[in-house]
CSV table of C-alpha atoms in Angstrom, one decimal:
chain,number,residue,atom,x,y,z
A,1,UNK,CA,0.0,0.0,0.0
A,2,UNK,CA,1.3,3.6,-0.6
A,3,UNK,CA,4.4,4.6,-2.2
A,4,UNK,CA,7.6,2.6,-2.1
A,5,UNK,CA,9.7,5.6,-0.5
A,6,UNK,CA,9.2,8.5,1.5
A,7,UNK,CA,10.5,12.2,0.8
A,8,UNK,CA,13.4,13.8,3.4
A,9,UNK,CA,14.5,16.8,3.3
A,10,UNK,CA,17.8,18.6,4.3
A,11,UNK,CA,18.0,22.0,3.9
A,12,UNK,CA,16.0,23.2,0.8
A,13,UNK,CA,16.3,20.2,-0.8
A,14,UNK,CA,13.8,16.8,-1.1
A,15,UNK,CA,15.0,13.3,-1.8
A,16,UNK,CA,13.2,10.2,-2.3
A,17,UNK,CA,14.1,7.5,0.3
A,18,UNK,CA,13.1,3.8,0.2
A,19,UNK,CA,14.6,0.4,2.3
A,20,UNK,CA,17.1,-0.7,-0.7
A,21,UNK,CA,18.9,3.1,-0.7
A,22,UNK,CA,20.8,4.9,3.0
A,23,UNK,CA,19.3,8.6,4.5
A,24,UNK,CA,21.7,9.3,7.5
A,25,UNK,CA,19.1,8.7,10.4
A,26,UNK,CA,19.8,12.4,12.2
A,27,UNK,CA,17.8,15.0,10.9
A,28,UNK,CA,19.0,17.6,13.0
A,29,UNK,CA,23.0,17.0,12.3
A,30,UNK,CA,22.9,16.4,8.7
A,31,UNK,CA,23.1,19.8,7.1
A,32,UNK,CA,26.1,19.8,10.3
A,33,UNK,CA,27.9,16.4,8.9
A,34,UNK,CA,27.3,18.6,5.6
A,35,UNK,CA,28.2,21.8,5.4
A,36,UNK,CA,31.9,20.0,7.3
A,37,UNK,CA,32.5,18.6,4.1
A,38,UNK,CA,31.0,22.6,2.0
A,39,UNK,CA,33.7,24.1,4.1
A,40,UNK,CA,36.3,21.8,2.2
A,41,UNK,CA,34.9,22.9,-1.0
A,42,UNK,CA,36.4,26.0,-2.8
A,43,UNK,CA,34.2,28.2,-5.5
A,44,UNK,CA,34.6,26.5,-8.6
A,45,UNK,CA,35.8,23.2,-7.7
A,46,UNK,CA,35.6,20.2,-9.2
A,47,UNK,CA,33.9,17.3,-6.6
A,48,UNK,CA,34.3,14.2,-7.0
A,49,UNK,CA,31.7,12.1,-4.7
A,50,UNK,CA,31.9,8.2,-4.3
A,51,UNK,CA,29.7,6.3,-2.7
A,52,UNK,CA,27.2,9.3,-3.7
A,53,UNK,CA,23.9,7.2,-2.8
A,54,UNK,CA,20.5,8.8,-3.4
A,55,UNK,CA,22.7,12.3,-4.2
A,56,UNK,CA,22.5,14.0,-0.8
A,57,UNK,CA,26.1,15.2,-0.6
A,58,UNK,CA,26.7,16.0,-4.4
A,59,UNK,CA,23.4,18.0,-4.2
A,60,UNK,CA,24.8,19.8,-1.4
A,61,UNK,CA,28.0,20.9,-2.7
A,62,UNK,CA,26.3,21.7,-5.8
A,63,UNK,CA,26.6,25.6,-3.6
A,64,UNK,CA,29.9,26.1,-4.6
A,65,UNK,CA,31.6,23.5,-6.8
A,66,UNK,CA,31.0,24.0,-10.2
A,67,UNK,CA,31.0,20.3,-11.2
A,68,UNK,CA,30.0,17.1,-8.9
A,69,UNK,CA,30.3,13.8,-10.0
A,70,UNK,CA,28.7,11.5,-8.0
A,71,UNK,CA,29.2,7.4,-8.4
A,72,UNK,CA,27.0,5.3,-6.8
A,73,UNK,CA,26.6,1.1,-7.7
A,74,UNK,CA,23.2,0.6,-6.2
A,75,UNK,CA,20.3,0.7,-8.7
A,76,UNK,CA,18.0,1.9,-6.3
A,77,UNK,CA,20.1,4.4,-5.0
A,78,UNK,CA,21.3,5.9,-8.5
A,79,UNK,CA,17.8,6.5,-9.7
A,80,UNK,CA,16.6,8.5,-6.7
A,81,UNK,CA,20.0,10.5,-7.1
A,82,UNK,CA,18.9,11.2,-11.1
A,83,UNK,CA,14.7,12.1,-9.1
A,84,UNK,CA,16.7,14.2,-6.5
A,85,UNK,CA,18.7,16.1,-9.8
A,86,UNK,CA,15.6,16.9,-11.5
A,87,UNK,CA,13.8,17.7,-8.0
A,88,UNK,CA,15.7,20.1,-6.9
A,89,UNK,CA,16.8,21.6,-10.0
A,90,UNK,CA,20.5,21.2,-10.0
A,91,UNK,CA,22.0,21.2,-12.9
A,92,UNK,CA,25.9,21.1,-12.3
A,93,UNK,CA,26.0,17.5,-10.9
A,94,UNK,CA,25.8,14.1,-12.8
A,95,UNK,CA,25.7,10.6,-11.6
A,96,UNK,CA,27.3,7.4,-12.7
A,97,UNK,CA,26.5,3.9,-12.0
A,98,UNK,CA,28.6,1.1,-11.1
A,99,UNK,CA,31.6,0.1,-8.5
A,100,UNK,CA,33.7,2.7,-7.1
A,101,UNK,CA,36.3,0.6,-7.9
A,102,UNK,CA,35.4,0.0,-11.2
A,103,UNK,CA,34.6,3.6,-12.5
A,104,UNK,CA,37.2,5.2,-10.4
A,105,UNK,CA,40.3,5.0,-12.4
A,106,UNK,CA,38.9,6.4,-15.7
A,107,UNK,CA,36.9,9.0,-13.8
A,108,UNK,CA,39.8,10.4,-12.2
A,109,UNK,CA,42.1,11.4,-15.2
A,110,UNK,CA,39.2,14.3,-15.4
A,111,UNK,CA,41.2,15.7,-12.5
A,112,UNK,CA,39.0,16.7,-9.6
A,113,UNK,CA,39.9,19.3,-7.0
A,114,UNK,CA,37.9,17.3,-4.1
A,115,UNK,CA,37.3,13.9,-3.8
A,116,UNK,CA,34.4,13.2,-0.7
A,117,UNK,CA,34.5,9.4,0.1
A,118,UNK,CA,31.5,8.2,2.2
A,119,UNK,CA,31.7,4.4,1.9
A,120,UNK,CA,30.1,2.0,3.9
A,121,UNK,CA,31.1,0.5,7.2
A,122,UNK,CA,33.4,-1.7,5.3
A,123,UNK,CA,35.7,1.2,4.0
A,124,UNK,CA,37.4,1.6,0.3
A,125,UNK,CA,38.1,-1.1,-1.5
A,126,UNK,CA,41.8,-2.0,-1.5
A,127,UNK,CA,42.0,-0.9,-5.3
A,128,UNK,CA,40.3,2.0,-4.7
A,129,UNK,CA,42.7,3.3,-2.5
A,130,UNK,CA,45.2,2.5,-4.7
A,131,UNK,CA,43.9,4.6,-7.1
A,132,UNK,CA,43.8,7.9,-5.0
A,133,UNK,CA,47.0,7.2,-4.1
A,134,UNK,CA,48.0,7.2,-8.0
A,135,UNK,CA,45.7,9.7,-9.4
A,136,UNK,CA,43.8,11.3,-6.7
A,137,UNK,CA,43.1,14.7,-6.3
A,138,UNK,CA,45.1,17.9,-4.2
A,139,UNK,CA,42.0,16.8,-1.6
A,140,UNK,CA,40.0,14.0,0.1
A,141,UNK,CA,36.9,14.3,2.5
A,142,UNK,CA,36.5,11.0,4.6
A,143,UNK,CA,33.2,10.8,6.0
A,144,UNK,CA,33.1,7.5,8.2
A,145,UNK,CA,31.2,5.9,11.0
A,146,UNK,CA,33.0,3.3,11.6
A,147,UNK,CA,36.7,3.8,13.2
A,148,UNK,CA,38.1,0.7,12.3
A,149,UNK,CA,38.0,1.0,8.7
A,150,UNK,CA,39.0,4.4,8.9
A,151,UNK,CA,42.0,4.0,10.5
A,152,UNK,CA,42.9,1.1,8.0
A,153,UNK,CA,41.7,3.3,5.2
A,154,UNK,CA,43.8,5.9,6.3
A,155,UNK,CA,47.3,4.0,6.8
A,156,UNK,CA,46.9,3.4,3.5
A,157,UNK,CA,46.6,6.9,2.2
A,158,UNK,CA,49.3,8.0,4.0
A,159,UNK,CA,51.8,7.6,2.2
A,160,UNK,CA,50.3,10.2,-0.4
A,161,UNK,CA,48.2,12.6,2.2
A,162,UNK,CA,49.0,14.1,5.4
A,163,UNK,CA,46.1,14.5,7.6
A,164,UNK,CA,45.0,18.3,8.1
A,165,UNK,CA,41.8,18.1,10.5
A,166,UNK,CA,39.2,15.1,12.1
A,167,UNK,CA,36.2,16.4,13.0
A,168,UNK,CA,33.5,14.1,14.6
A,169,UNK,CA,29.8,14.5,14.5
A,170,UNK,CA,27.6,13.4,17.1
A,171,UNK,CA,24.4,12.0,14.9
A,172,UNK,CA,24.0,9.0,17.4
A,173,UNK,CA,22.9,10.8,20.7
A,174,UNK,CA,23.3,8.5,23.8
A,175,UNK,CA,25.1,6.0,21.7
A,176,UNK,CA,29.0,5.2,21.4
A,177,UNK,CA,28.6,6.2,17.7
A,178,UNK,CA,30.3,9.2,15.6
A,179,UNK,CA,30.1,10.3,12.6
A,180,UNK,CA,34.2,11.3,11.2
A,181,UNK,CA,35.2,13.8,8.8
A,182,UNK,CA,38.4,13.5,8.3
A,183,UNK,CA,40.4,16.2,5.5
A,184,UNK,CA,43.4,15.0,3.9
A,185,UNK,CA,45.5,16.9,1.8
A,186,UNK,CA,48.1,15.9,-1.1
A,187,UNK,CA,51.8,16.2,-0.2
């Protein structure tokens, strides 16, 4: 009965949400956890955003980049992001389907300013990080909510980026839980 999704909104934009796509589950910190990762974003930057889900990030930045790319491999998830474009009327950010890992490497030789990485609990996929660490931009957001990943994620990169701030949001009230944005910057 009803719909198969229900309509959130952050800020002054709407997006679709259904079971099969993720909707970070704190209203009142998202445009928080958000406008972290707008600070990292210089007018007229070029974003890339993996993991880009239903769009909510590369909507957001859509303020002062002046290109996102978002890549997102669930199917569910990358047609909301195209309803969310047209929705909100935002016309400087596209969205591809498929693996991070498998889209990555081509994607990158557009040379992006930003990269935001919001993976899953189970952090970037060991070619993916080897990617970044090839061909990856002056700048990476990390946006993570689970520490141990990070952290592996992070010895990895390394090597390439020194670490300029870590910034936790709390959208898990009463709960051991933060969100991490972590900045990393090219050496």
């Amino acid at each position: 009965w009803g719909r198969p999704y229900v309509v959130e909104k952050i800020g002054n934009y709407t997006f679709q949400v259904s079971l099969s796509t993720f909707f970070q589950v704190n209203p009142f910190q998202i445009s928080n956890l958000y406008n972290l990762i707008l600070d990292e974003v210089n007018p007229g930057d070029k974003v890339i955003d993996c993991y880009s889900g239903i769009g909510t990030i590369s909507i957001w930045l859509c303020e002062k980049a002046s290109e996102v790319l978002g890549l997102e491999e669930n199917p569910r998830s990358y047609q909301y992001a195209l309803v969310a474009k047209k929705r909100n009327k935002v016309h400087k950010v596209s969205f591809k389907k498929g693996a991070v890992e498998s889209l990555l490497p081509t994607v990158l030789k557009n040379q992006y300013d930003v990269a935001v990485l919001d993976p899953s609990r189970i952090g970037l996929h060991a070619s993916v990080c080897e990617t970044i660490l090839n061909h990856g931009p002056k700048k990476i957001v990390y946006v993570s909510c689970y520490p141990e990943s990070l952290s592996r994620d992070l010895l990895k990169l390394k090597s390439a980026y020194s670490i300029r701030s870590i910034q936790t949001v709390d959208l898990f009230p009463r709960t051991t839980h933060l969100e991490t944005v972590v900045v990393l910057e090219r050496r």
